[in-house]
Coordinates of N, CA, C and O in Angstrom, one line a residue:
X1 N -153.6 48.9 42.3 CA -152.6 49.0 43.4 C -151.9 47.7 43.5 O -150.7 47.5 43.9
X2 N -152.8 46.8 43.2 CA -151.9 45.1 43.4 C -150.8 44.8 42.0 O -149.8 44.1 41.9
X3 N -151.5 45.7 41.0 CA -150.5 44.9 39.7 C -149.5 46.2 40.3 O -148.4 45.6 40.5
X4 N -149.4 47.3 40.6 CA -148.3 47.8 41.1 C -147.2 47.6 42.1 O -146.0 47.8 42.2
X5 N -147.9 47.2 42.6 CA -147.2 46.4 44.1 C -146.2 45.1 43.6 O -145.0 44.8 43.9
X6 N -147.1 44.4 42.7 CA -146.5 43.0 41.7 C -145.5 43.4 40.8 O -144.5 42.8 40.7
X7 N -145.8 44.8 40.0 CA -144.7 45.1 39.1 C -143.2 45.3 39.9 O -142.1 44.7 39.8
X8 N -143.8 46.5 40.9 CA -142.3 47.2 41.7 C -141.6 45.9 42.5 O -140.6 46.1 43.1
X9 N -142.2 44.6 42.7 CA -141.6 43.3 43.4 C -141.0 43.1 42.3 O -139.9 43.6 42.4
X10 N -141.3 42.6 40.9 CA -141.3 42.0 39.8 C -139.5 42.3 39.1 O -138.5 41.7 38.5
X11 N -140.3 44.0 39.7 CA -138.7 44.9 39.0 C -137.5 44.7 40.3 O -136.3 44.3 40.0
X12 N -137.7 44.9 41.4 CA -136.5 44.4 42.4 C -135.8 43.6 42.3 O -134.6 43.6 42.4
X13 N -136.9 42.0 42.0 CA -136.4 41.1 41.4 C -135.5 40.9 40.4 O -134.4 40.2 40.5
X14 N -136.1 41.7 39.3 CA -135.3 41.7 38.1 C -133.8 42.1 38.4 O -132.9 41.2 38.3
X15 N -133.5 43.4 38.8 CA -132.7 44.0 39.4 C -131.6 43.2 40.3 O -130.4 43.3 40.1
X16 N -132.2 42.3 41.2 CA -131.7 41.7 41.9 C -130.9 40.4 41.3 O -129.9 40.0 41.8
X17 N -131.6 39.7 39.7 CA -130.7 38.9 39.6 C -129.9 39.3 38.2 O -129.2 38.6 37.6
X18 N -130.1 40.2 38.1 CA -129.3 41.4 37.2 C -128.2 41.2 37.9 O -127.3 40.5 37.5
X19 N -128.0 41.9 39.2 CA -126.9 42.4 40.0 C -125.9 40.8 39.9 O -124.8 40.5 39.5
X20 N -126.9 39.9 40.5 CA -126.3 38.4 41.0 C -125.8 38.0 40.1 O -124.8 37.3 40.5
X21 N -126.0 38.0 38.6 CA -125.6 37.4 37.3 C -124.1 38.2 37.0 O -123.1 37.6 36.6
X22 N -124.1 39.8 37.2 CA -122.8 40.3 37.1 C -121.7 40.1 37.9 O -120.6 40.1 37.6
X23 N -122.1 39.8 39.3 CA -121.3 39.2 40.2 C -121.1 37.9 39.5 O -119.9 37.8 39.2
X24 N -121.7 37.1 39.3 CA -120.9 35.5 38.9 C -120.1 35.5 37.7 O -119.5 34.6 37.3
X25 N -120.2 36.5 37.1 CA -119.3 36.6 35.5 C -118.6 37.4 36.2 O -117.4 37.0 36.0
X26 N -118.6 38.4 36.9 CA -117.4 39.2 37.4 C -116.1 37.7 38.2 O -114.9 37.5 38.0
X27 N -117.0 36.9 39.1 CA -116.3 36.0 39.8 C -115.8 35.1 39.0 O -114.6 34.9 38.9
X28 N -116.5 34.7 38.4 CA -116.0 33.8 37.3 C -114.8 34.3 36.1 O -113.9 33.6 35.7
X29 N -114.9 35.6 35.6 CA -113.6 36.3 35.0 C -112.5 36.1 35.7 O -111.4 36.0 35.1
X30 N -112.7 36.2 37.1 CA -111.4 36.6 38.1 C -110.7 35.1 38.4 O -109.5 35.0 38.6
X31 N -112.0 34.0 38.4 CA -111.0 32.6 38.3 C -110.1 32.6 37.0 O -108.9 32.4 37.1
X32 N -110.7 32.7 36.1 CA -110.0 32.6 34.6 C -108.8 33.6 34.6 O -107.9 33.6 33.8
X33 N -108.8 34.4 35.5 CA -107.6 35.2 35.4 C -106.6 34.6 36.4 O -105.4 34.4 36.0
X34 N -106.9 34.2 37.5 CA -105.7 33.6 38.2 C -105.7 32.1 37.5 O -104.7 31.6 37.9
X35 N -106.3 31.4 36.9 CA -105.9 30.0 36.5 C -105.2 30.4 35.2 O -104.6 29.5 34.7
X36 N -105.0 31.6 34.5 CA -104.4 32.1 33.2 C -103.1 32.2 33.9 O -102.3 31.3 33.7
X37 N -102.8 33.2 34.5 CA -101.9 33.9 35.2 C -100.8 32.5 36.5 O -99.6 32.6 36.4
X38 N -101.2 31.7 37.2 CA -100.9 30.5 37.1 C -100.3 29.6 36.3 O -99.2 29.0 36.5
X39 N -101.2 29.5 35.1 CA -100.7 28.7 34.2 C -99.6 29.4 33.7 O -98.5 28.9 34.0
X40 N -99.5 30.6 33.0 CA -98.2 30.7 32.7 C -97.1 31.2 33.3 O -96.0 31.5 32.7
X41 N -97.4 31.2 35.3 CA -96.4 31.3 36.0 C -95.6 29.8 35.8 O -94.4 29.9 35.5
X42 N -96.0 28.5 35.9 CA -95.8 27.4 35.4 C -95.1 27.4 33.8 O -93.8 27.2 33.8
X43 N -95.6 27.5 32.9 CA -95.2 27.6 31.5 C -93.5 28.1 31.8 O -92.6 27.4 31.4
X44 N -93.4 29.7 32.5 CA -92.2 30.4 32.7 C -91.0 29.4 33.8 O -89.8 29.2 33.7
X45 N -91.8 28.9 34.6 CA -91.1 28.1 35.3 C -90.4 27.1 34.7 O -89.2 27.0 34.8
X46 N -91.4 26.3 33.8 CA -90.7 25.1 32.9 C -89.7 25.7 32.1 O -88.7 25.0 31.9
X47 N -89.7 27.0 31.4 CA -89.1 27.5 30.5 C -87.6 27.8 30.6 O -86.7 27.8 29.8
X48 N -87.7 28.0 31.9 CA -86.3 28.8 32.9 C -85.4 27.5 33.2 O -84.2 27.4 33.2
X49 N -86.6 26.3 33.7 CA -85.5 24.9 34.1 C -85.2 24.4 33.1 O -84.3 23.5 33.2
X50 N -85.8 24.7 31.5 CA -84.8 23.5 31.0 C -84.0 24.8 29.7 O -83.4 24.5 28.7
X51 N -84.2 25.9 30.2 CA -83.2 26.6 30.3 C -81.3 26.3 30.5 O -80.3 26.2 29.9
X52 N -81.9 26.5 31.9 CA -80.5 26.1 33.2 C -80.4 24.6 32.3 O -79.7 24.8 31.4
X53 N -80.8 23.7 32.3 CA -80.6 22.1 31.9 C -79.8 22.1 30.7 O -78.8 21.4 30.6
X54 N -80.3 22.9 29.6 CA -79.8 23.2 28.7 C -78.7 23.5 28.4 O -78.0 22.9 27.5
X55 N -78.2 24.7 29.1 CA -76.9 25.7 29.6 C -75.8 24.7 30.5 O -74.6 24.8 30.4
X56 N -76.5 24.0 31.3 CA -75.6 22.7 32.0 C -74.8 21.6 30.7 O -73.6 21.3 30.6
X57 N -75.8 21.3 30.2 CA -75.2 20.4 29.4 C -74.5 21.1 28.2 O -73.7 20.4 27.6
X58 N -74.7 22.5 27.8 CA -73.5 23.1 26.9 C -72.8 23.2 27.8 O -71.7 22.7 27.3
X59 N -72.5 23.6 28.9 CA -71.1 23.9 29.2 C -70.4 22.7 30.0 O -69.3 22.9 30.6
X60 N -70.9 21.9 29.9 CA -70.6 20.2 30.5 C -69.7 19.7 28.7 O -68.5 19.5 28.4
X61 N -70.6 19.7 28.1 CA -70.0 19.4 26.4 C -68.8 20.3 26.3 O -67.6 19.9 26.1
X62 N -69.0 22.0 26.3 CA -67.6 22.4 26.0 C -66.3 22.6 27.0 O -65.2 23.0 26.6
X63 N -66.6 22.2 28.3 CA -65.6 21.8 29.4 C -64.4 20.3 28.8 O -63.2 20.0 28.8
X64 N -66.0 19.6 28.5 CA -64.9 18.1 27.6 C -64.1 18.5 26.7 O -62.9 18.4 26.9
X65 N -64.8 19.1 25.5 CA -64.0 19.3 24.9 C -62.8 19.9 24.9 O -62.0 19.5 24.1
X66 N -62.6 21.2 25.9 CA -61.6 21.8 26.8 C -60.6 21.1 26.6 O -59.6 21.1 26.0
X67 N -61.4 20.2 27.7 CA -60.3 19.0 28.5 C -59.4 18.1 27.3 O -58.2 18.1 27.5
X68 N -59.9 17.6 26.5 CA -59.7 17.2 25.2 C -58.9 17.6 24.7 O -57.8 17.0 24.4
X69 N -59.1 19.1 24.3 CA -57.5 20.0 23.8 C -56.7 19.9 24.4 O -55.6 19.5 24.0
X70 N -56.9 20.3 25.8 CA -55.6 20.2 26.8 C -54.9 19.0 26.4 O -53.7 19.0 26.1
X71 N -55.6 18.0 26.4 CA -54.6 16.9 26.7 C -54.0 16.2 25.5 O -53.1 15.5 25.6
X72 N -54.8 16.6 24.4 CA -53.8 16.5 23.0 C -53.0 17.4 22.8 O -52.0 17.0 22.2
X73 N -53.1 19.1 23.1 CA -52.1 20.2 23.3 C -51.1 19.4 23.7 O -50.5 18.9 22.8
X74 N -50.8 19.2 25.2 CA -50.0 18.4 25.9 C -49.3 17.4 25.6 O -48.1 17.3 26.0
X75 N -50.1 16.1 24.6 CA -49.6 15.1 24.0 C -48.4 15.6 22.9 O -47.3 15.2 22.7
X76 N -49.3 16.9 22.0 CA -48.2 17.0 21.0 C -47.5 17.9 21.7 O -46.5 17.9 21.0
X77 N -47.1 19.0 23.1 CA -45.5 19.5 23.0 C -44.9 18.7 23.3 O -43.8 18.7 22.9
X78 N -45.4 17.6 24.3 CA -44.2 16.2 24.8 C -43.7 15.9 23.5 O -42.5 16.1 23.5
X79 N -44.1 15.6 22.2 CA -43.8 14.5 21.3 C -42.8 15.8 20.3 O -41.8 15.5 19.7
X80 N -43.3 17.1 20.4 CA -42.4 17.8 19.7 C -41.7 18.4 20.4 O -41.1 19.3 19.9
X81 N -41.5 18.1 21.9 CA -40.0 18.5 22.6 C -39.6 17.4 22.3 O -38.5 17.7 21.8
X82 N -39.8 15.9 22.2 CA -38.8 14.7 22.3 C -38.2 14.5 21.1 O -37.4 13.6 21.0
X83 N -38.8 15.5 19.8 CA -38.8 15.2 18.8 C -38.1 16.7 18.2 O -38.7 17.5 17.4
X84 N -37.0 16.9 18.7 CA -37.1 18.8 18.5 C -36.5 18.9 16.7 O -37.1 19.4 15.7
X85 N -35.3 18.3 16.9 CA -35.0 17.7 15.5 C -35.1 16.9 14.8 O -34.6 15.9 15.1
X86 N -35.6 16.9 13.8 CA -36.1 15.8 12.5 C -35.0 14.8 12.1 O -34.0 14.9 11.4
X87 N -35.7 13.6 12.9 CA -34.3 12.7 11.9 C -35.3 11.7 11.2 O -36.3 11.1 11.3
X88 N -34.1 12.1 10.0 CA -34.6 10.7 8.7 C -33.2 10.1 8.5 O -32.1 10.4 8.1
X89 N -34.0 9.0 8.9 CA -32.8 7.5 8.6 C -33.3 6.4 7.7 O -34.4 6.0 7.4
X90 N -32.3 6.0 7.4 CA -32.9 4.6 6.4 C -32.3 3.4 6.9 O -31.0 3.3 7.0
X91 N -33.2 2.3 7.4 CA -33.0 1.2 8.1 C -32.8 -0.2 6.8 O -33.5 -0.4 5.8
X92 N -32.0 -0.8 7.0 CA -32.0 -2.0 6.1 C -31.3 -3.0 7.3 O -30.3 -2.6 8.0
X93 N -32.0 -4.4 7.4 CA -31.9 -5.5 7.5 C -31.4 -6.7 6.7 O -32.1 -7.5 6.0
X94 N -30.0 -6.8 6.9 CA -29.2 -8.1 6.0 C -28.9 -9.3 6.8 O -28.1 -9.1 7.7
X95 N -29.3 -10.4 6.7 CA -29.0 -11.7 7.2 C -29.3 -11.2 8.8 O -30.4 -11.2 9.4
X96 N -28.2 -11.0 9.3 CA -28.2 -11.4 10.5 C -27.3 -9.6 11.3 O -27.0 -9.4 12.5
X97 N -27.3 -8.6 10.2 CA -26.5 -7.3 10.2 C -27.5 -6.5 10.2 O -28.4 -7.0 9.6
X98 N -27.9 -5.0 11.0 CA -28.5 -4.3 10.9 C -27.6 -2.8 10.6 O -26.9 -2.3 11.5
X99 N -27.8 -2.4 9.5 CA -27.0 -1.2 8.9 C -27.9 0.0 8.6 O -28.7 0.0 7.7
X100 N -27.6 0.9 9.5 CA -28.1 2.6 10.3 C -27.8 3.1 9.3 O -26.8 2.7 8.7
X101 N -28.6 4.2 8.7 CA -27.8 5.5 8.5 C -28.8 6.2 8.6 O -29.9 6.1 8.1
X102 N -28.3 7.3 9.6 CA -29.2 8.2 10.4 C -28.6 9.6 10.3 O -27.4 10.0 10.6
X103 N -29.7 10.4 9.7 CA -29.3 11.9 9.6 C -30.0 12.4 10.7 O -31.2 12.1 11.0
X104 N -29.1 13.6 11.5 CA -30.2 14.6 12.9 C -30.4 16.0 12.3 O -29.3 16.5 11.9
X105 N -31.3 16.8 12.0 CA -31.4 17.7 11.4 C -31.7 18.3 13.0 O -32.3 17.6 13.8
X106 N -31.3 19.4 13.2 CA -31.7 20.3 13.9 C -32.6 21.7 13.7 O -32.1 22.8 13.3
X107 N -33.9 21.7 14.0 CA -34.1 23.4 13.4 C -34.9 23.9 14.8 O -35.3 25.0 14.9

């Protein structure tokens, strides 16, 4: 009656840290899931800012460059309105005489 009494304790016991062991791997899985799940809310976060950082400085680079065209666009219609027709002239320098001859082509 005593080794029975000792067994059916023996076995509750067992049972009992049966149960207690599945609880702490159950608990313990569930940390590993939110420190997983965490971590790569972070990872996505980092991914997204230098993302945007990235996309800032392309479109900061091709705004310059923009700007760049515009303003050589601009440089060359000034210089080919001021310049509508092509002139070739030949300059010579004698003593103390400077003698022109200057063609204006129009096109």
């Amino acid at each position: 009656m005593v080794r029975r009494t000792l067994l059916h304790a023996a076995l509750r016991a067992w049972v009992i840290q049966c149960w207690w062991r599945s609880m702490q791997a159950k608990m313990l899985d569930q940390r590993r899931r939110l420190a997983l799940r965490l971590y790569t809310c972070q990872e996505w976060a980092v991914v997204k800012v230098q993302a945007q950082v990235r996309m800032w400085q392309a479109r900061r680079r091709f705004l310059q460059a923009r700007q760049a065209a515009c303003i050589i666009q601009s440089h060359w219609r000034w210089h080919a309105s001021q310049t509508r027709g092509l002139i070739r002239g030949h300059y010579e320098v004698r003593a103390s005489q400077l003698e022109l001859d200057i063609e204006i082509l129009m096109t």
